């Protein structure tokens, strides 16, 4: 029996994906678990495995095409079996999803007052109009069902919005940006000069799906989370000595692995640093799953090392190297990118002396790690050389108060300056 290969939903925010390339050709033998294609999600490029065995009977999507989640992109079946011709899977488009042409707000208000209809309700008969059908077709070409629904709820005309997504597709951020612009226009006093319109640069470069996802995530973080920061200077001479001794003993460990272990040990005493804020209250997490920022040519990924509270430095090093390698060679999976409860961004290898990082929602904090530098410090009235690393905690003030964050950083400093406790 033939098995359909569909575009999978590889993240909570994924509604469509792009087929990058086929790894098997029509007629090739396919075993269950074989990598059959490579797809691009809103976070990363991922390998797509076959859930059936047989022969690749058909390729229904060409490399470079963008298709909705659930679309059949290929068929695998027994040798000699003919692929069943099936209609293309298209997400259901209820009439309520169709956006009517823009309606004058004054007229709409008057109509609501006489009929009692809710804002955004669309009479079914409007779908009989040729103009509505043409509008729906145009909207469908450049916006997902979710974006069309949000536009309808906000009373926005997609035809007036310039998309910033791949191939000019309209994203949720475009709706929000357009809505704010329209609101400012409505509130502008009579006679006040209008703001100059934003004109897209002719030389502008379209955002990749990864850069679009990054833009959405950091905008959400900066807009919704009240950040504050706490910085400490840590003497890391002893920690550097420990990691050099481990390397000489044959353990492929880095200073960042020791920092991850120190953070996990410290979080055990400060659970709010490992929590998340939600509308229903503070969500605490039993596991300490630490994301590590990995810089790529096309953007940034945050693979997660899970269960750090039970891992040794050597185990953290092994898992860290594994997920970072997968992130860099493009074979990382969604399970490696989800479930983080705290994050670390280390730019020490780039010589950065101090910086602060943006919290990765829905987490409540992130640690920015700078370079270890030679500095002169005063000890016992004597000026002595020391290796100093500055670390900055960015925290969600809805979860964490300044004194709590300061105590966390003081304890992290104590642990890193006495790293032998991490090996016990």
PDB file of N, CA, C and O in Angstrom, residues 122-188:
ATOM      1  N   UNK A 122     -19.234  39.205   8.287  1.00  0.00           N
ATOM      2  CA  UNK A 122     -19.353  39.359   6.842  1.00  0.00           C
ATOM      3  C   UNK A 122     -20.586  38.618   6.372  1.00  0.00           C
ATOM      4  O   UNK A 122     -20.684  37.403   6.599  1.00  0.00           O
ATOM      5  N   UNK A 123     -21.558  39.270   5.733  1.00  0.00           N
ATOM      6  CA  UNK A 123     -22.724  38.558   5.223  1.00  0.00           C
ATOM      7  C   UNK A 123     -22.303  37.488   4.236  1.00  0.00           C
ATOM      8  O   UNK A 123     -21.402  37.697   3.423  1.00  0.00           O
ATOM      9  N   UNK A 124     -22.970  36.338   4.271  1.00  0.00           N
ATOM     10  CA  UNK A 124     -22.612  35.249   3.381  1.00  0.00           C
ATOM     11  C   UNK A 124     -22.751  35.674   1.923  1.00  0.00           C
ATOM     12  O   UNK A 124     -21.991  35.248   1.059  1.00  0.00           O
ATOM     13  N   UNK A 125     -23.751  36.539   1.619  1.00  0.00           N
ATOM     14  CA  UNK A 125     -23.999  36.895   0.226  1.00  0.00           C
ATOM     15  C   UNK A 125     -22.871  37.707  -0.394  1.00  0.00           C
ATOM     16  O   UNK A 125     -22.824  37.859  -1.612  1.00  0.00           O
ATOM     17  N   UNK A 126     -21.968  38.234   0.462  1.00  0.00           N
ATOM     18  CA  UNK A 126     -20.859  39.012  -0.113  1.00  0.00           C
ATOM     19  C   UNK A 126     -19.962  38.140  -0.976  1.00  0.00           C
ATOM     20  O   UNK A 126     -19.301  38.598  -1.893  1.00  0.00           O
ATOM     21  N   UNK A 127     -19.958  36.823  -0.680  1.00  0.00           N
ATOM     22  CA  UNK A 127     -19.123  35.913  -1.466  1.00  0.00           C
ATOM     23  C   UNK A 127     -19.644  35.751  -2.882  1.00  0.00           C
ATOM     24  O   UNK A 127     -18.970  35.209  -3.744  1.00  0.00           O
ATOM     25  N   UNK A 128     -20.901  36.185  -3.129  1.00  0.00           N
ATOM     26  CA  UNK A 128     -21.448  36.075  -4.472  1.00  0.00           C
ATOM     27  C   UNK A 128     -20.925  37.179  -5.379  1.00  0.00           C
ATOM     28  O   UNK A 128     -21.083  37.115  -6.592  1.00  0.00           O
ATOM     29  N   UNK A 129     -20.323  38.223  -4.788  1.00  0.00           N
ATOM     30  CA  UNK A 129     -19.852  39.350  -5.583  1.00  0.00           C
ATOM     31  C   UNK A 129     -18.543  39.012  -6.272  1.00  0.00           C
ATOM     32  O   UNK A 129     -17.616  38.484  -5.650  1.00  0.00           O
ATOM     33  N   UNK A 130     -18.394  39.304  -7.570  1.00  0.00           N
ATOM     34  CA  UNK A 130     -17.125  39.055  -8.277  1.00  0.00           C
ATOM     35  C   UNK A 130     -15.956  39.765  -7.617  1.00  0.00           C
ATOM     36  O   UNK A 130     -14.849  39.248  -7.558  1.00  0.00           O
ATOM     37  N   UNK A 131     -16.188  40.995  -7.096  1.00  0.00           N
ATOM     38  CA  UNK A 131     -15.101  41.742  -6.459  1.00  0.00           C
ATOM     39  C   UNK A 131     -14.569  40.999  -5.245  1.00  0.00           C
ATOM     40  O   UNK A 131     -13.361  40.978  -4.979  1.00  0.00           O
ATOM     41  N   UNK A 132     -15.478  40.389  -4.467  1.00  0.00           N
ATOM     42  CA  UNK A 132     -15.046  39.655  -3.274  1.00  0.00           C
ATOM     43  C   UNK A 132     -14.230  38.441  -3.644  1.00  0.00           C
ATOM     44  O   UNK A 132     -13.249  38.115  -2.994  1.00  0.00           O
ATOM     45  N   UNK A 133     -14.664  37.755  -4.717  1.00  0.00           N
ATOM     46  CA  UNK A 133     -13.911  36.562  -5.133  1.00  0.00           C
ATOM     47  C   UNK A 133     -12.518  36.950  -5.605  1.00  0.00           C
ATOM     48  O   UNK A 133     -11.533  36.278  -5.318  1.00  0.00           O
ATOM     49  N   UNK A 134     -12.413  38.038  -6.375  1.00  0.00           N
ATOM     50  CA  UNK A 134     -11.111  38.496  -6.845  1.00  0.00           C
ATOM     51  C   UNK A 134     -10.227  38.905  -5.676  1.00  0.00           C
ATOM     52  O   UNK A 134      -9.039  38.624  -5.632  1.00  0.00           O
ATOM     53  N   UNK A 135     -10.838  39.592  -4.674  1.00  0.00           N
ATOM     54  CA  UNK A 135     -10.075  40.018  -3.490  1.00  0.00           C
ATOM     55  C   UNK A 135      -9.558  38.803  -2.734  1.00  0.00           C
ATOM     56  O   UNK A 135      -8.411  38.747  -2.304  1.00  0.00           O
ATOM     57  N   UNK A 136     -10.416  37.803  -2.553  1.00  0.00           N
ATOM     58  CA  UNK A 136     -10.012  36.596  -1.827  1.00  0.00           C
ATOM     59  C   UNK A 136      -8.881  35.894  -2.547  1.00  0.00           C
ATOM     60  O   UNK A 136      -7.948  35.385  -1.935  1.00  0.00           O
ATOM     61  N   UNK A 137      -8.965  35.851  -3.877  1.00  0.00           N
ATOM     62  CA  UNK A 137      -7.900  35.206  -4.639  1.00  0.00           C
ATOM     63  C   UNK A 137      -6.576  35.936  -4.459  1.00  0.00           C
ATOM     64  O   UNK A 137      -5.528  35.329  -4.219  1.00  0.00           O
ATOM     65  N   UNK A 138      -6.617  37.274  -4.536  1.00  0.00           N
ATOM     66  CA  UNK A 138      -5.392  38.061  -4.355  1.00  0.00           C
ATOM     67  C   UNK A 138      -4.821  37.878  -2.970  1.00  0.00           C
ATOM     68  O   UNK A 138      -3.619  37.749  -2.778  1.00  0.00           O
ATOM     69  N   UNK A 139      -5.701  37.879  -1.947  1.00  0.00           N
ATOM     70  CA  UNK A 139      -5.234  37.712  -0.567  1.00  0.00           C
ATOM     71  C   UNK A 139      -4.619  36.351  -0.374  1.00  0.00           C
ATOM     72  O   UNK A 139      -3.604  36.202   0.310  1.00  0.00           O
ATOM     73  N   UNK A 140      -5.226  35.330  -0.990  1.00  0.00           N
ATOM     74  CA  UNK A 140      -4.710  33.980  -0.816  1.00  0.00           C
ATOM     75  C   UNK A 140      -3.341  33.794  -1.414  1.00  0.00           C
ATOM     76  O   UNK A 140      -2.594  32.903  -1.024  1.00  0.00           O
ATOM     77  N   UNK A 141      -2.994  34.634  -2.395  1.00  0.00           N
ATOM     78  CA  UNK A 141      -1.697  34.503  -3.038  1.00  0.00           C
ATOM     79  C   UNK A 141      -0.553  34.995  -2.165  1.00  0.00           C
ATOM     80  O   UNK A 141       0.596  34.658  -2.405  1.00  0.00           O
ATOM     81  N   UNK A 142      -0.859  35.835  -1.167  1.00  0.00           N
ATOM     82  CA  UNK A 142       0.248  36.433  -0.435  1.00  0.00           C
ATOM     83  C   UNK A 142       0.080  36.417   1.081  1.00  0.00           C
ATOM     84  O   UNK A 142       0.830  37.086   1.788  1.00  0.00           O
ATOM     85  N   UNK A 143      -0.875  35.661   1.609  1.00  0.00           N
ATOM     86  CA  UNK A 143      -1.071  35.617   3.053  1.00  0.00           C
ATOM     87  C   UNK A 143      -1.613  34.255   3.465  1.00  0.00           C
ATOM     88  O   UNK A 143      -2.379  33.635   2.725  1.00  0.00           O
ATOM     89  N   UNK A 144      -1.184  33.803   4.642  1.00  0.00           N
ATOM     90  CA  UNK A 144      -1.659  32.525   5.173  1.00  0.00           C
ATOM     91  C   UNK A 144      -3.069  32.690   5.723  1.00  0.00           C
ATOM     92  O   UNK A 144      -3.526  33.812   5.977  1.00  0.00           O
ATOM     93  N   UNK A 145      -3.791  31.585   5.933  1.00  0.00           N
ATOM     94  CA  UNK A 145      -5.145  31.687   6.505  1.00  0.00           C
ATOM     95  C   UNK A 145      -5.165  32.429   7.834  1.00  0.00           C
ATOM     96  O   UNK A 145      -6.074  33.200   8.110  1.00  0.00           O
ATOM     97  N   UNK A 146      -4.156  32.209   8.678  1.00  0.00           N
ATOM     98  CA  UNK A 146      -4.128  32.870   9.981  1.00  0.00           C
ATOM     99  C   UNK A 146      -3.987  34.385   9.813  1.00  0.00           C
ATOM    100  O   UNK A 146      -4.650  35.168  10.492  1.00  0.00           O
ATOM    101  N   UNK A 147      -3.107  34.803   8.881  1.00  0.00           N
ATOM    102  CA  UNK A 147      -2.920  36.237   8.651  1.00  0.00           C
ATOM    103  C   UNK A 147      -4.195  36.845   8.092  1.00  0.00           C
ATOM    104  O   UNK A 147      -4.598  37.949   8.476  1.00  0.00           O
ATOM    105  N   UNK A 148      -4.883  36.114   7.189  1.00  0.00           N
ATOM    106  CA  UNK A 148      -6.129  36.638   6.636  1.00  0.00           C
ATOM    107  C   UNK A 148      -7.189  36.791   7.724  1.00  0.00           C
ATOM    108  O   UNK A 148      -7.948  37.755   7.746  1.00  0.00           O
ATOM    109  N   UNK A 149      -7.232  35.805   8.649  1.00  0.00           N
ATOM    110  CA  UNK A 149      -8.207  35.878   9.724  1.00  0.00           C
ATOM    111  C   UNK A 149      -7.939  37.091  10.631  1.00  0.00           C
ATOM    112  O   UNK A 149      -8.843  37.832  10.992  1.00  0.00           O
ATOM    113  N   UNK A 150      -6.636  37.280  10.984  1.00  0.00           N
ATOM    114  CA  UNK A 150      -6.282  38.417  11.838  1.00  0.00           C
ATOM    115  C   UNK A 150      -6.596  39.740  11.144  1.00  0.00           C
ATOM    116  O   UNK A 150      -7.072  40.691  11.775  1.00  0.00           O
ATOM    117  N   UNK A 151      -6.338  39.790   9.846  1.00  0.00           N
ATOM    118  CA  UNK A 151      -6.634  41.016   9.098  1.00  0.00           C
ATOM    119  C   UNK A 151      -8.133  41.294   9.115  1.00  0.00           C
ATOM    120  O   UNK A 151      -8.565  42.443   9.276  1.00  0.00           O
ATOM    121  N   UNK A 152      -8.932  40.255   8.950  1.00  0.00           N
ATOM    122  CA  UNK A 152     -10.381  40.428   8.974  1.00  0.00           C
ATOM    123  C   UNK A 152     -10.846  40.938  10.338  1.00  0.00           C
ATOM    124  O   UNK A 152     -11.657  41.853  10.446  1.00  0.00           O
ATOM    125  N   UNK A 153     -10.268  40.351  11.416  1.00  0.00           N
ATOM    126  CA  UNK A 153     -10.662  40.755  12.761  1.00  0.00           C
ATOM    127  C   UNK A 153     -10.279  42.210  13.055  1.00  0.00           C
ATOM    128  O   UNK A 153     -10.972  42.908  13.793  1.00  0.00           O
ATOM    129  N   UNK A 154      -9.156  42.657  12.465  1.00  0.00           N
ATOM    130  CA  UNK A 154      -8.692  44.023  12.702  1.00  0.00           C
ATOM    131  C   UNK A 154      -9.272  45.023  11.706  1.00  0.00           C
ATOM    132  O   UNK A 154      -9.019  46.227  11.805  1.00  0.00           O
ATOM    133  N   UNK A 155     -10.042  44.509  10.719  1.00  0.00           N
ATOM    134  CA  UNK A 155     -10.607  45.405   9.717  1.00  0.00           C
ATOM    135  C   UNK A 155      -9.573  45.983   8.778  1.00  0.00           C
ATOM    136  O   UNK A 155      -9.719  47.108   8.303  1.00  0.00           O
ATOM    137  N   UNK A 156      -8.490  45.223   8.495  1.00  0.00           N
ATOM    138  CA  UNK A 156      -7.414  45.711   7.641  1.00  0.00           C
ATOM    139  C   UNK A 156      -7.566  45.175   6.226  1.00  0.00           C
ATOM    140  O   UNK A 156      -8.013  44.043   6.014  1.00  0.00           O
ATOM    141  N   UNK A 157      -7.166  45.978   5.264  1.00  0.00           N
ATOM    142  CA  UNK A 157      -7.222  45.614   3.853  1.00  0.00           C
ATOM    143  C   UNK A 157      -5.855  45.094   3.429  1.00  0.00           C
ATOM    144  O   UNK A 157      -4.887  45.852   3.349  1.00  0.00           O
ATOM    145  N   UNK A 158      -5.768  43.781   3.142  1.00  0.00           N
ATOM    146  CA  UNK A 158      -4.474  43.193   2.765  1.00  0.00           C
ATOM    147  C   UNK A 158      -3.911  43.822   1.497  1.00  0.00           C
ATOM    148  O   UNK A 158      -2.688  43.842   1.312  1.00  0.00           O
ATOM    149  N   UNK A 159      -4.776  44.311   0.624  1.00  0.00           N
ATOM    150  CA  UNK A 159      -4.294  44.897  -0.629  1.00  0.00           C
ATOM    151  C   UNK A 159      -3.464  46.147  -0.384  1.00  0.00           C
ATOM    152  O   UNK A 159      -2.685  46.566  -1.237  1.00  0.00           O
ATOM    153  N   UNK A 160      -3.615  46.773   0.796  1.00  0.00           N
ATOM    154  CA  UNK A 160      -2.875  47.999   1.101  1.00  0.00           C
ATOM    155  C   UNK A 160      -1.592  47.733   1.877  1.00  0.00           C
ATOM    156  O   UNK A 160      -0.866  48.661   2.193  1.00  0.00           O
ATOM    157  N   UNK A 161      -1.321  46.467   2.202  1.00  0.00           N
ATOM    158  CA  UNK A 161      -0.187  46.131   3.060  1.00  0.00           C
ATOM    159  C   UNK A 161       0.947  45.531   2.242  1.00  0.00           C
ATOM    160  O   UNK A 161       0.721  44.633   1.421  1.00  0.00           O
ATOM    161  N   UNK A 162       2.151  46.018   2.462  1.00  0.00           N
ATOM    162  CA  UNK A 162       3.341  45.482   1.798  1.00  0.00           C
ATOM    163  C   UNK A 162       3.935  44.377   2.668  1.00  0.00           C
ATOM    164  O   UNK A 162       4.246  44.592   3.838  1.00  0.00           O
ATOM    165  N   UNK A 163       4.064  43.183   2.097  1.00  0.00           N
ATOM    166  CA  UNK A 163       4.588  42.046   2.850  1.00  0.00           C
ATOM    167  C   UNK A 163       6.097  42.073   2.941  1.00  0.00           C
ATOM    168  O   UNK A 163       6.785  42.444   1.983  1.00  0.00           O
ATOM    169  N   UNK A 164       6.628  41.658   4.104  1.00  0.00           N
ATOM    170  CA  UNK A 164       8.079  41.608   4.297  1.00  0.00           C
ATOM    171  C   UNK A 164       8.604  40.178   4.283  1.00  0.00           C
ATOM    172  O   UNK A 164       9.783  39.946   4.484  1.00  0.00           O
ATOM    173  N   UNK A 165       7.718  39.203   4.057  1.00  0.00           N
ATOM    174  CA  UNK A 165       8.126  37.804   4.052  1.00  0.00           C
ATOM    175  C   UNK A 165       8.684  37.381   2.707  1.00  0.00           C
ATOM    176  O   UNK A 165       8.787  38.184   1.767  1.00  0.00           O
ATOM    177  N   UNK A 166       9.054  36.095   2.600  1.00  0.00           N
ATOM    178  CA  UNK A 166       9.578  35.577   1.334  1.00  0.00           C
ATOM    179  C   UNK A 166       8.579  35.803   0.204  1.00  0.00           C
ATOM    180  O   UNK A 166       7.380  35.577   0.359  1.00  0.00           O
ATOM    181  N   UNK A 167       9.085  36.275  -0.933  1.00  0.00           N
ATOM    182  CA  UNK A 167       8.279  36.514  -2.119  1.00  0.00           C
ATOM    183  C   UNK A 167       7.132  37.483  -1.841  1.00  0.00           C
ATOM    184  O   UNK A 167       6.070  37.408  -2.431  1.00  0.00           O
ATOM    185  N   UNK A 168       7.342  38.416  -0.890  1.00  0.00           N
ATOM    186  CA  UNK A 168       6.348  39.430  -0.605  1.00  0.00           C
ATOM    187  C   UNK A 168       5.165  38.980   0.208  1.00  0.00           C
ATOM    188  O   UNK A 168       4.154  39.684   0.298  1.00  0.00           O
ATOM    189  N   UNK A 169       5.264  37.806   0.860  1.00  0.00           N
ATOM    190  CA  UNK A 169       4.144  37.314   1.660  1.00  0.00           C
ATOM    191  C   UNK A 169       3.940  38.216   2.877  1.00  0.00           C
ATOM    192  O   UNK A 169       4.901  38.727   3.462  1.00  0.00           O
ATOM    193  N   UNK A 170       2.673  38.406   3.251  1.00  0.00           N
ATOM    194  CA  UNK A 170       2.321  39.263   4.373  1.00  0.00           C
ATOM    195  C   UNK A 170       2.407  38.461   5.664  1.00  0.00           C
ATOM    196  O   UNK A 170       1.786  37.402   5.788  1.00  0.00           O
ATOM    197  N   UNK A 171       3.181  38.956   6.627  1.00  0.00           N
ATOM    198  CA  UNK A 171       3.370  38.298   7.915  1.00  0.00           C
ATOM    199  C   UNK A 171       2.529  39.004   8.977  1.00  0.00           C
ATOM    200  O   UNK A 171       2.022  40.104   8.769  1.00  0.00           O
ATOM    201  N   UNK A 172       2.429  38.354  10.148  1.00  0.00           N
ATOM    202  CA  UNK A 172       1.655  38.941  11.238  1.00  0.00           C
ATOM    203  C   UNK A 172       2.238  40.285  11.663  1.00  0.00           C
ATOM    204  O   UNK A 172       1.504  41.213  11.988  1.00  0.00           O
ATOM    205  N   UNK A 173       3.593  40.390  11.636  1.00  0.00           N
ATOM    206  CA  UNK A 173       4.218  41.655  12.023  1.00  0.00           C
ATOM    207  C   UNK A 173       3.828  42.777  11.063  1.00  0.00           C
ATOM    208  O   UNK A 173       3.730  43.938  11.461  1.00  0.00           O
ATOM    209  N   UNK A 174       3.608  42.432   9.783  1.00  0.00           N
ATOM    210  CA  UNK A 174       3.198  43.449   8.813  1.00  0.00           C
ATOM    211  C   UNK A 174       1.819  44.000   9.170  1.00  0.00           C
ATOM    212  O   UNK A 174       1.562  45.196   9.032  1.00  0.00           O
ATOM    213  N   UNK A 175       0.924  43.103   9.633  1.00  0.00           N
ATOM    214  CA  UNK A 175      -0.397  43.559  10.064  1.00  0.00           C
ATOM    215  C   UNK A 175      -0.284  44.521  11.234  1.00  0.00           C
ATOM    216  O   UNK A 175      -0.934  45.572  11.271  1.00  0.00           O
ATOM    217  N   UNK A 176       0.537  44.137  12.231  1.00  0.00           N
ATOM    218  CA  UNK A 176       0.681  44.963  13.428  1.00  0.00           C
ATOM    219  C   UNK A 176       1.279  46.318  13.081  1.00  0.00           C
ATOM    220  O   UNK A 176       0.836  47.364  13.579  1.00  0.00           O
ATOM    221  N   UNK A 177       2.303  46.299  12.219  1.00  0.00           N
ATOM    222  CA  UNK A 177       2.959  47.548  11.833  1.00  0.00           C
ATOM    223  C   UNK A 177       1.971  48.459  11.089  1.00  0.00           C
ATOM    224  O   UNK A 177       1.900  49.662  11.338  1.00  0.00           O
ATOM    225  N   UNK A 178       1.191  47.874  10.181  1.00  0.00           N
ATOM    226  CA  UNK A 178       0.218  48.648   9.406  1.00  0.00           C
ATOM    227  C   UNK A 178      -0.883  49.182  10.316  1.00  0.00           C
ATOM    228  O   UNK A 178      -1.319  50.316  10.179  1.00  0.00           O
ATOM    229  N   UNK A 179      -1.315  48.345  11.289  1.00  0.00           N
ATOM    230  CA  UNK A 179      -2.363  48.763  12.210  1.00  0.00           C
ATOM    231  C   UNK A 179      -1.942  49.946  13.063  1.00  0.00           C
ATOM    232  O   UNK A 179      -2.706  50.890  13.282  1.00  0.00           O
ATOM    233  N   UNK A 180      -0.688  49.902  13.559  1.00  0.00           N
ATOM    234  CA  UNK A 180      -0.172  51.023  14.362  1.00  0.00           C
ATOM    235  C   UNK A 180      -0.110  52.290  13.523  1.00  0.00           C
ATOM    236  O   UNK A 180      -0.468  53.382  13.976  1.00  0.00           O
ATOM    237  N   UNK A 181       0.316  52.153  12.262  1.00  0.00           N
ATOM    238  CA  UNK A 181       0.411  53.310  11.377  1.00  0.00           C
ATOM    239  C   UNK A 181      -0.972  53.924  11.149  1.00  0.00           C
ATOM    240  O   UNK A 181      -1.140  55.151  11.192  1.00  0.00           O
ATOM    241  N   UNK A 182      -1.986  53.068  10.917  1.00  0.00           N
ATOM    242  CA  UNK A 182      -3.341  53.563  10.699  1.00  0.00           C
ATOM    243  C   UNK A 182      -3.893  54.230  11.955  1.00  0.00           C
ATOM    244  O   UNK A 182      -4.587  55.239  11.892  1.00  0.00           O
ATOM    245  N   UNK A 183      -3.578  53.650  13.132  1.00  0.00           N
ATOM    246  CA  UNK A 183      -4.052  54.223  14.390  1.00  0.00           C
ATOM    247  C   UNK A 183      -3.466  55.609  14.607  1.00  0.00           C
ATOM    248  O   UNK A 183      -4.140  56.533  15.058  1.00  0.00           O
ATOM    249  N   UNK A 184      -2.181  55.772  14.280  1.00  0.00           N
ATOM    250  CA  UNK A 184      -1.546  57.087  14.415  1.00  0.00           C
ATOM    251  C   UNK A 184      -2.215  58.110  13.498  1.00  0.00           C
ATOM    252  O   UNK A 184      -2.415  59.261  13.864  1.00  0.00           O
ATOM    253  N   UNK A 185      -2.595  57.671  12.293  1.00  0.00           N
ATOM    254  CA  UNK A 185      -3.229  58.587  11.358  1.00  0.00           C
ATOM    255  C   UNK A 185      -4.584  59.057  11.888  1.00  0.00           C
ATOM    256  O   UNK A 185      -4.961  60.208  11.748  1.00  0.00           O
ATOM    257  N   UNK A 186      -5.331  58.118  12.505  1.00  0.00           N
ATOM    258  CA  UNK A 186      -6.645  58.460  13.033  1.00  0.00           C
ATOM    259  C   UNK A 186      -6.539  59.441  14.202  1.00  0.00           C
ATOM    260  O   UNK A 186      -7.385  60.304  14.379  1.00  0.00           O
ATOM    261  N   UNK A 187      -5.484  59.284  15.029  1.00  0.00           N
ATOM    262  CA  UNK A 187      -5.345  60.118  16.218  1.00  0.00           C
ATOM    263  C   UNK A 187      -4.673  61.463  15.936  1.00  0.00           C
ATOM    264  O   UNK A 187      -4.601  62.308  16.810  1.00  0.00           O
ATOM    265  N   UNK A 188      -4.127  61.656  14.721  1.00  0.00           N
ATOM    266  CA  UNK A 188      -3.398  62.877  14.421  1.00  0.00           C
ATOM    267  C   UNK A 188      -4.357  64.067  14.427  1.00  0.00           C
ATOM    268  O   UNK A 188      -5.407  64.038  13.767  1.00  0.00           O
TER     269      UNK A 188
END
